[in-house]
Amino acid sequence: MVKVITYGTFDTFHYGHFFLLERAKALGTHLSVCISTDEFNLREKGKSAKLNFVDRLRIIKNINFVDEVYAEKSWDQKIEDVVKLNINVFAIGEDWAGKFDFLKKYCDVVYLPRTKDVSSTLIRGY
Ligand code: CTP
């Protein structure tokens, strides 16, 4: 089994998110998705999602190629998650390019292309 993990808010779930998750899954055979909690978004990212954590989680856990879902509660949990879950590949959109290179000590780190012209910010309108 090749285990992949990715992180994000996934507010107003859109096709850019779906394509990102598909590409992440294609890097291995098992995909874990860590979804930012409402508290983490407000406290650390200064943003308020339109859909609450429970609704965002409900959408993602019903995607049939997503194998596990978890809560992202802090910036610092990634090393622990990767080690504890025996992750082989950390994948995330290229808007984060370089930001998670510190994980290369523990697993492969892949920055995937984003889908053009769609984002939660555009859909929310704030
Ligand atoms: N993503 C993507 N293509 C897009 C939008 C997002 O590949 N058009 C990816 C991001 O790079 C990230 C994941 O989807 O790996 C979750 O992104 P998130 O920040 O939740 O979505 P955005 O639409 O970028 O949200 P925002 O506008 O609030 O930044």
Short mmCIF file of N, CA, C and O in Angstrom, two decimals, residues 15-124:
data_model
loop_
_atom_site.label_atom_id
_atom_site.label_comp_id
_atom_site.label_asym_id
_atom_site.label_seq_id
_atom_site.Cartn_x
_atom_site.Cartn_y
_atom_site.Cartn_z
N TYR A 15 -14.81 21.75 -8.38
CA TYR A 15 -14.10 20.80 -9.25
C TYR A 15 -12.59 20.90 -9.10
O TYR A 15 -11.88 19.90 -9.31
N GLY A 16 -12.06 22.06 -8.73
CA GLY A 16 -10.61 22.17 -8.50
C GLY A 16 -10.19 21.26 -7.36
O GLY A 16 -9.14 20.61 -7.41
N HIS A 17 -11.02 21.21 -6.32
CA HIS A 17 -10.74 20.31 -5.19
C HIS A 17 -10.81 18.85 -5.65
O HIS A 17 -9.95 18.03 -5.31
N PHE A 18 -11.85 18.53 -6.42
CA PHE A 18 -12.02 17.13 -6.87
C PHE A 18 -10.81 16.68 -7.70
O PHE A 18 -10.25 15.61 -7.49
N PHE A 19 -10.39 17.53 -8.65
CA PHE A 19 -9.25 17.15 -9.50
C PHE A 19 -7.97 17.02 -8.68
O PHE A 19 -7.14 16.14 -8.94
N LEU A 20 -7.82 17.89 -7.68
CA LEU A 20 -6.63 17.80 -6.81
C LEU A 20 -6.64 16.47 -6.05
O LEU A 20 -5.62 15.77 -5.98
N LEU A 21 -7.79 16.11 -5.51
CA LEU A 21 -7.87 14.85 -4.75
C LEU A 21 -7.63 13.65 -5.66
O LEU A 21 -6.96 12.70 -5.28
N GLU A 22 -8.14 13.71 -6.88
CA GLU A 22 -7.91 12.62 -7.85
C GLU A 22 -6.43 12.46 -8.14
O GLU A 22 -5.89 11.35 -8.16
N ARG A 23 -5.76 13.61 -8.37
CA ARG A 23 -4.32 13.55 -8.68
C ARG A 23 -3.53 13.07 -7.48
O ARG A 23 -2.54 12.36 -7.62
N ALA A 24 -3.96 13.47 -6.29
CA ALA A 24 -3.27 13.02 -5.07
C ALA A 24 -3.42 11.51 -4.94
O ALA A 24 -2.44 10.80 -4.69
N LYS A 25 -4.62 10.99 -5.11
CA LYS A 25 -4.85 9.55 -4.98
C LYS A 25 -4.00 8.78 -5.99
O LYS A 25 -3.46 7.72 -5.69
N ALA A 26 -3.86 9.34 -7.20
CA ALA A 26 -3.11 8.65 -8.26
C ALA A 26 -1.62 8.49 -7.91
O ALA A 26 -0.92 7.69 -8.54
N LEU A 27 -1.16 9.23 -6.91
CA LEU A 27 0.25 9.09 -6.48
C LEU A 27 0.47 7.84 -5.62
O LEU A 27 1.60 7.50 -5.30
N GLY A 28 -0.63 7.20 -5.23
CA GLY A 28 -0.50 6.01 -4.38
C GLY A 28 -1.72 5.14 -4.49
O GLY A 28 -2.39 5.12 -5.53
N THR A 29 -2.01 4.42 -3.38
CA THR A 29 -3.16 3.51 -3.39
C THR A 29 -4.13 3.79 -2.24
O THR A 29 -5.17 3.16 -2.13
N HIS A 30 -3.77 4.72 -1.35
CA HIS A 30 -4.62 5.02 -0.18
C HIS A 30 -4.51 6.51 0.08
O HIS A 30 -3.41 7.05 0.16
N LEU A 31 -5.69 7.18 0.17
CA LEU A 31 -5.66 8.65 0.33
C LEU A 31 -6.31 9.07 1.65
O LEU A 31 -7.49 8.77 1.90
N SER A 32 -5.55 9.81 2.46
CA SER A 32 -6.09 10.44 3.67
C SER A 32 -6.21 11.94 3.41
O SER A 32 -5.29 12.56 2.86
N VAL A 33 -7.34 12.50 3.82
CA VAL A 33 -7.56 13.94 3.64
C VAL A 33 -7.77 14.57 5.02
O VAL A 33 -8.66 14.14 5.77
N CYS A 34 -6.95 15.56 5.34
CA CYS A 34 -7.07 16.29 6.60
C CYS A 34 -7.77 17.61 6.33
O CYS A 34 -7.26 18.44 5.57
N ILE A 35 -8.91 17.80 6.96
CA ILE A 35 -9.76 18.96 6.69
C ILE A 35 -9.62 19.96 7.84
O ILE A 35 -9.79 19.60 9.02
N SER A 36 -9.34 21.21 7.47
CA SER A 36 -9.14 22.24 8.50
C SER A 36 -10.42 22.46 9.30
O SER A 36 -11.50 22.62 8.72
N THR A 37 -10.29 22.49 10.61
CA THR A 37 -11.47 22.76 11.44
C THR A 37 -11.84 24.25 11.34
O THR A 37 -11.02 25.09 10.93
N ASP A 38 -13.04 24.56 11.76
CA ASP A 38 -13.48 25.96 11.76
C ASP A 38 -12.61 26.80 12.69
O ASP A 38 -12.25 27.94 12.36
N GLU A 39 -12.26 26.25 13.85
CA GLU A 39 -11.43 26.97 14.83
C GLU A 39 -10.04 27.26 14.25
O GLU A 39 -9.52 28.37 14.38
N PHE A 40 -9.45 26.25 13.60
CA PHE A 40 -8.12 26.43 13.00
C PHE A 40 -8.16 27.50 11.91
O PHE A 40 -7.29 28.38 11.85
N ASN A 41 -9.19 27.47 11.07
CA ASN A 41 -9.31 28.47 10.01
C ASN A 41 -9.39 29.88 10.57
O ASN A 41 -8.73 30.79 10.08
N LEU A 42 -10.22 30.04 11.59
CA LEU A 42 -10.42 31.37 12.16
C LEU A 42 -9.16 31.86 12.86
O LEU A 42 -8.68 32.97 12.63
N ARG A 43 -8.59 30.97 13.69
CA ARG A 43 -7.45 31.35 14.53
C ARG A 43 -6.18 31.55 13.71
O ARG A 43 -5.47 32.53 13.90
N GLU A 44 -5.90 30.63 12.78
CA GLU A 44 -4.60 30.63 12.10
C GLU A 44 -4.63 31.20 10.70
O GLU A 44 -3.64 31.75 10.22
N LYS A 45 -5.73 31.02 10.00
CA LYS A 45 -5.77 31.49 8.61
C LYS A 45 -6.59 32.77 8.49
O LYS A 45 -6.65 33.37 7.42
N GLY A 46 -7.25 33.17 9.58
CA GLY A 46 -8.06 34.40 9.56
C GLY A 46 -9.20 34.33 8.57
O GLY A 46 -9.61 35.34 8.01
N LYS A 47 -9.70 33.11 8.28
CA LYS A 47 -10.83 33.05 7.36
C LYS A 47 -11.97 32.20 7.91
O LYS A 47 -11.75 31.26 8.68
N SER A 48 -13.16 32.57 7.50
CA SER A 48 -14.34 31.89 7.97
C SER A 48 -14.97 31.17 6.78
O SER A 48 -15.39 31.80 5.81
N ALA A 49 -15.02 29.84 6.86
CA ALA A 49 -15.57 29.07 5.74
C ALA A 49 -17.08 29.25 5.69
O ALA A 49 -17.73 29.50 6.71
N LYS A 50 -17.64 29.11 4.50
CA LYS A 50 -19.10 29.20 4.35
C LYS A 50 -19.76 27.92 4.88
O LYS A 50 -20.78 27.96 5.53
N LEU A 51 -19.13 26.79 4.59
CA LEU A 51 -19.64 25.50 5.11
C LEU A 51 -18.87 25.13 6.37
O LEU A 51 -17.64 25.25 6.40
N ASN A 52 -19.60 24.67 7.37
CA ASN A 52 -18.89 24.32 8.60
C ASN A 52 -18.12 23.00 8.43
O ASN A 52 -18.28 22.29 7.44
N PHE A 53 -17.28 22.72 9.41
CA PHE A 53 -16.39 21.55 9.33
C PHE A 53 -17.17 20.26 9.08
O PHE A 53 -16.77 19.44 8.25
N VAL A 54 -18.27 20.07 9.77
CA VAL A 54 -19.02 18.82 9.65
C VAL A 54 -19.54 18.64 8.21
O VAL A 54 -19.45 17.56 7.63
N ASP A 55 -20.02 19.71 7.61
CA ASP A 55 -20.51 19.62 6.23
C ASP A 55 -19.36 19.40 5.25
O ASP A 55 -19.47 18.60 4.31
N ARG A 56 -18.23 20.08 5.47
CA ARG A 56 -17.08 19.90 4.57
C ARG A 56 -16.56 18.46 4.66
O ARG A 56 -16.22 17.85 3.64
N LEU A 57 -16.54 17.95 5.88
CA LEU A 57 -16.08 16.56 6.09
C LEU A 57 -17.05 15.57 5.44
O LEU A 57 -16.64 14.59 4.82
N ARG A 58 -18.34 15.85 5.57
CA ARG A 58 -19.37 14.94 5.03
C ARG A 58 -19.22 14.80 3.52
O ARG A 58 -19.37 13.71 2.97
N ILE A 59 -18.94 15.90 2.85
CA ILE A 59 -18.77 15.86 1.39
C ILE A 59 -17.55 15.00 1.03
O ILE A 59 -17.62 14.10 0.20
N ILE A 60 -16.43 15.27 1.69
CA ILE A 60 -15.18 14.61 1.29
C ILE A 60 -15.17 13.12 1.65
O ILE A 60 -14.69 12.29 0.88
N LYS A 61 -15.77 12.78 2.78
CA LYS A 61 -15.72 11.36 3.13
C LYS A 61 -16.64 10.52 2.25
O LYS A 61 -16.54 9.30 2.23
N ASN A 62 -17.51 11.16 1.50
CA ASN A 62 -18.38 10.43 0.57
C ASN A 62 -17.83 10.34 -0.86
O ASN A 62 -18.50 9.82 -1.75
N ILE A 63 -16.62 10.83 -1.07
CA ILE A 63 -15.95 10.64 -2.36
C ILE A 63 -15.36 9.22 -2.35
O ILE A 63 -14.61 8.88 -1.44
N ASN A 64 -15.71 8.42 -3.33
CA ASN A 64 -15.42 6.99 -3.17
C ASN A 64 -13.94 6.63 -3.22
O ASN A 64 -13.56 5.56 -2.75
N PHE A 65 -13.09 7.49 -3.74
CA PHE A 65 -11.66 7.15 -3.75
C PHE A 65 -10.92 7.75 -2.56
O PHE A 65 -9.70 7.59 -2.44
N VAL A 66 -11.62 8.48 -1.68
CA VAL A 66 -11.01 8.98 -0.44
C VAL A 66 -11.15 7.88 0.62
O VAL A 66 -12.24 7.39 0.88
N ASP A 67 -10.01 7.49 1.21
CA ASP A 67 -10.03 6.35 2.13
C ASP A 67 -10.21 6.73 3.59
O ASP A 67 -10.83 6.00 4.35
N GLU A 68 -9.63 7.87 4.01
CA GLU A 68 -9.76 8.30 5.41
C GLU A 68 -9.88 9.82 5.44
O GLU A 68 -9.28 10.51 4.62
N VAL A 69 -10.61 10.33 6.44
CA VAL A 69 -10.65 11.78 6.66
C VAL A 69 -10.27 12.06 8.11
O VAL A 69 -10.63 11.30 9.02
N TYR A 70 -9.55 13.18 8.30
CA TYR A 70 -9.12 13.59 9.64
C TYR A 70 -9.32 15.09 9.77
O TYR A 70 -9.55 15.79 8.78
N ALA A 71 -9.19 15.58 11.01
CA ALA A 71 -9.28 17.02 11.26
C ALA A 71 -7.88 17.62 11.28
O ALA A 71 -6.95 17.06 11.88
N GLU A 72 -7.72 18.78 10.61
CA GLU A 72 -6.49 19.55 10.73
C GLU A 72 -6.75 20.64 11.75
O GLU A 72 -7.54 21.56 11.52
N LYS A 73 -6.05 20.53 12.89
CA LYS A 73 -6.31 21.45 14.00
C LYS A 73 -5.17 22.42 14.24
O LYS A 73 -5.31 23.37 15.01
N SER A 74 -4.00 22.14 13.66
CA SER A 74 -2.86 23.05 13.84
C SER A 74 -1.86 22.87 12.71
O SER A 74 -1.86 21.84 12.02
N TRP A 75 -0.99 23.88 12.53
CA TRP A 75 0.06 23.80 11.50
C TRP A 75 1.05 22.69 11.85
O TRP A 75 1.70 22.13 10.97
N ASP A 76 1.19 22.42 13.16
CA ASP A 76 2.30 21.58 13.63
C ASP A 76 2.05 20.09 13.58
O ASP A 76 2.94 19.31 13.87
N GLN A 77 0.86 19.68 13.23
CA GLN A 77 0.54 18.25 13.36
C GLN A 77 1.08 17.40 12.22
O GLN A 77 1.02 16.17 12.29
N LYS A 78 1.61 18.03 11.15
CA LYS A 78 1.91 17.25 9.94
C LYS A 78 2.97 16.18 10.16
O LYS A 78 2.80 15.06 9.70
N ILE A 79 4.04 16.52 10.85
CA ILE A 79 5.10 15.51 11.06
C ILE A 79 4.51 14.32 11.83
O ILE A 79 4.69 13.16 11.44
N GLU A 80 3.78 14.64 12.90
CA GLU A 80 3.19 13.58 13.71
C GLU A 80 2.22 12.72 12.88
O GLU A 80 2.23 11.49 12.97
N ASP A 81 1.38 13.38 12.06
CA ASP A 81 0.43 12.64 11.22
C ASP A 81 1.17 11.69 10.27
O ASP A 81 0.82 10.51 10.14
N VAL A 82 2.20 12.24 9.61
CA VAL A 82 2.93 11.47 8.60
C VAL A 82 3.59 10.25 9.24
O VAL A 82 3.55 9.14 8.69
N VAL A 83 4.15 10.44 10.41
CA VAL A 83 4.83 9.34 11.09
C VAL A 83 3.81 8.32 11.61
O VAL A 83 3.91 7.13 11.36
N LYS A 84 2.79 8.85 12.30
CA LYS A 84 1.80 7.97 12.94
C LYS A 84 1.01 7.14 11.92
O LYS A 84 0.72 5.97 12.13
N LEU A 85 0.70 7.77 10.78
CA LEU A 85 -0.13 7.09 9.77
C LEU A 85 0.71 6.35 8.72
O LEU A 85 0.17 5.82 7.76
N ASN A 86 2.03 6.34 8.89
CA ASN A 86 2.93 5.68 7.93
C ASN A 86 2.72 6.17 6.51
O ASN A 86 2.56 5.39 5.56
N ILE A 87 2.73 7.49 6.36
CA ILE A 87 2.48 8.12 5.06
C ILE A 87 3.73 8.03 4.17
O ILE A 87 4.85 8.27 4.63
N ASN A 88 3.51 7.72 2.89
CA ASN A 88 4.61 7.68 1.91
C ASN A 88 4.72 8.98 1.12
O ASN A 88 5.82 9.35 0.69
N VAL A 89 3.58 9.63 0.86
CA VAL A 89 3.59 10.83 0.01
C VAL A 89 2.70 11.91 0.63
O VAL A 89 1.52 11.66 0.93
N PHE A 90 3.27 13.10 0.79
CA PHE A 90 2.49 14.28 1.17
C PHE A 90 2.26 15.06 -0.11
O PHE A 90 3.20 15.40 -0.82
N ALA A 91 0.99 15.34 -0.45
CA ALA A 91 0.68 16.06 -1.69
C ALA A 91 -0.21 17.25 -1.37
O ALA A 91 -1.11 17.16 -0.53
N ILE A 92 0.02 18.36 -2.10
CA ILE A 92 -0.80 19.56 -1.90
C ILE A 92 -0.63 20.44 -3.13
O ILE A 92 0.30 20.26 -3.91
N GLY A 93 -1.55 21.38 -3.31
CA GLY A 93 -1.50 22.25 -4.49
C GLY A 93 -0.26 23.13 -4.52
O GLY A 93 0.34 23.43 -3.48
N GLU A 94 0.10 23.53 -5.73
CA GLU A 94 1.37 24.26 -5.90
C GLU A 94 1.33 25.68 -5.32
O GLU A 94 2.37 26.34 -5.27
N ASP A 95 0.15 26.12 -4.86
CA ASP A 95 0.13 27.40 -4.15
C ASP A 95 0.96 27.32 -2.87
O ASP A 95 1.33 28.35 -2.30
N TRP A 96 1.27 26.10 -2.43
CA TRP A 96 2.07 25.88 -1.22
C TRP A 96 3.51 25.48 -1.56
O TRP A 96 4.24 25.02 -0.65
N ALA A 97 3.92 25.64 -2.80
CA ALA A 97 5.24 25.15 -3.25
C ALA A 97 6.36 25.56 -2.29
O ALA A 97 6.50 26.74 -1.96
N GLY A 98 7.12 24.59 -1.85
CA GLY A 98 8.27 24.84 -0.98
C GLY A 98 7.94 24.89 0.50
O GLY A 98 8.80 24.67 1.35
N LYS A 99 6.69 25.15 0.83
CA LYS A 99 6.31 25.42 2.24
C LYS A 99 6.40 24.17 3.13
O LYS A 99 6.55 24.29 4.35
N PHE A 100 6.30 23.00 2.52
CA PHE A 100 6.29 21.79 3.34
C PHE A 100 7.49 20.88 3.03
O PHE A 100 7.47 19.68 3.32
N ASP A 101 8.56 21.50 2.53
CA ASP A 101 9.77 20.72 2.21
C ASP A 101 10.37 20.06 3.46
O ASP A 101 11.09 19.06 3.34
N PHE A 102 10.07 20.62 4.64
CA PHE A 102 10.61 20.01 5.87
C PHE A 102 10.10 18.57 6.08
O PHE A 102 10.69 17.80 6.81
N LEU A 103 9.01 18.22 5.36
CA LEU A 103 8.49 16.85 5.49
C LEU A 103 9.29 15.84 4.68
O LEU A 103 9.10 14.62 4.82
N LYS A 104 10.20 16.34 3.82
CA LYS A 104 10.99 15.42 2.97
C LYS A 104 11.86 14.46 3.78
O LYS A 104 12.32 13.45 3.28
N LYS A 105 12.08 14.81 5.04
CA LYS A 105 12.81 13.90 5.95
C LYS A 105 12.00 12.63 6.22
O LYS A 105 12.53 11.61 6.65
N TYR A 106 10.68 12.74 6.06
CA TYR A 106 9.78 11.66 6.49
C TYR A 106 9.06 10.95 5.34
O TYR A 106 8.62 9.81 5.49
N CYS A 107 8.87 11.65 4.21
CA CYS A 107 8.11 11.08 3.08
C CYS A 107 8.40 11.89 1.83
O CYS A 107 9.05 12.93 1.89
N ASP A 108 7.86 11.43 0.68
CA ASP A 108 7.96 12.26 -0.53
C ASP A 108 7.02 13.45 -0.39
O ASP A 108 5.95 13.32 0.22
N VAL A 109 7.41 14.57 -0.97
CA VAL A 109 6.57 15.78 -0.94
C VAL A 109 6.31 16.20 -2.38
O VAL A 109 7.26 16.41 -3.15
N VAL A 110 5.03 16.28 -2.75
CA VAL A 110 4.67 16.59 -4.14
C VAL A 110 3.74 17.80 -4.17
O VAL A 110 2.73 17.83 -3.45
N TYR A 111 4.09 18.80 -4.98
CA TYR A 111 3.23 19.97 -5.17
C TYR A 111 2.52 19.80 -6.52
O TYR A 111 3.17 19.73 -7.56
N LEU A 112 1.21 19.73 -6.46
CA LEU A 112 0.43 19.43 -7.67
C LEU A 112 -0.09 20.71 -8.31
O LEU A 112 -0.40 21.69 -7.61
N PRO A 113 -0.25 20.72 -9.65
CA PRO A 113 -0.80 21.90 -10.31
C PRO A 113 -2.23 22.19 -9.82
O PRO A 113 -2.99 21.26 -9.56
N ARG A 114 -2.56 23.46 -9.72
CA ARG A 114 -3.95 23.85 -9.39
C ARG A 114 -4.78 23.91 -10.65
O ARG A 114 -4.26 24.11 -11.74
N THR A 115 -6.08 23.78 -10.50
CA THR A 115 -7.00 24.00 -11.61
C THR A 115 -7.23 25.50 -11.74
O THR A 115 -7.46 26.18 -10.75
N LYS A 116 -7.17 25.98 -12.97
CA LYS A 116 -7.30 27.43 -13.21
C LYS A 116 -8.73 27.94 -12.97
O LYS A 116 -9.71 27.22 -13.20
N ASP A 117 -8.81 29.19 -12.55
CA ASP A 117 -10.07 29.96 -12.56
C ASP A 117 -11.18 29.44 -11.67
O ASP A 117 -12.35 29.73 -11.93
N VAL A 118 -10.85 28.70 -10.63
CA VAL A 118 -11.88 28.35 -9.65
C VAL A 118 -11.24 28.32 -8.26
O VAL A 118 -10.10 27.89 -8.11
N SER A 119 -11.95 28.87 -7.28
CA SER A 119 -11.47 28.81 -5.90
C SER A 119 -12.66 29.04 -4.97
O SER A 119 -13.69 29.59 -5.38
N SER A 120 -12.49 28.64 -3.72
CA SER A 120 -13.52 28.87 -2.72
C SER A 120 -13.77 30.38 -2.57
O SER A 120 -14.92 30.81 -2.41
N THR A 121 -12.70 31.15 -2.61
CA THR A 121 -12.84 32.61 -2.46
C THR A 121 -13.73 33.18 -3.55
O THR A 121 -14.60 34.02 -3.28
N LEU A 122 -13.53 32.72 -4.78
CA LEU A 122 -14.37 33.20 -5.90
C LEU A 122 -15.84 32.81 -5.69
O LEU A 122 -16.73 33.62 -5.92
N ILE A 123 -16.05 31.57 -5.25
CA ILE A 123 -17.42 31.08 -5.08
C ILE A 123 -18.12 31.78 -3.92
O ILE A 123 -19.26 32.21 -4.03
N ARG A 124 -17.38 31.93 -2.79
CA ARG A 124 -17.96 32.59 -1.62
C ARG A 124 -18.24 34.06 -1.88
O ARG A 124 -19.18 34.63 -1.38
#
